[in-house]
Amino acid sequence: MFDFDQYLGFLAFLGIFTLGFWLMLFLITFVIPYWIGGSLIERLNEIKEEKKAKREAATH
């Protein structure tokens, strides 16, 4: 069976592994899609503003 030190090490390993698992799950399902979606929306708005500025410059 386990000694007390080995038991504490095993619990520490399980705790760190579990925290890492939930962190990766959170990052993959929420943070990264939010980051990519926000950057795409921002880039599309920049493109729209560039086209609008070119149109206004052409008419004036």
PDB file of N, CA, C and O in Angstrom, residues 6 17 27:
ATOM      1  N   GLN A   6       3.742   9.130  -0.171  1.00  0.00           N
ATOM      2  CA  GLN A   6       3.312   8.745  -1.505  1.00  0.00           C
ATOM      3  C   GLN A   6       1.839   9.097  -1.720  1.00  0.00           C
ATOM      4  O   GLN A   6       1.441   9.512  -2.808  1.00  0.00           O
ATOM      5  N   PHE A  17      -3.500  17.619 -12.068  1.00  0.00           N
ATOM      6  CA  PHE A  17      -4.036  17.077 -13.310  1.00  0.00           C
ATOM      7  C   PHE A  17      -5.483  17.533 -13.524  1.00  0.00           C
ATOM      8  O   PHE A  17      -5.871  17.940 -14.627  1.00  0.00           O
ATOM      9  N   LEU A  27     -10.586  26.818 -21.652  1.00  0.00           N
ATOM     10  CA  LEU A  27      -9.928  27.589 -22.705  1.00  0.00           C
ATOM     11  C   LEU A  27     -10.418  27.167 -24.088  1.00  0.00           C
ATOM     12  O   LEU A  27     -10.686  28.015 -24.947  1.00  0.00           O
TER      13      LEU A  27
END
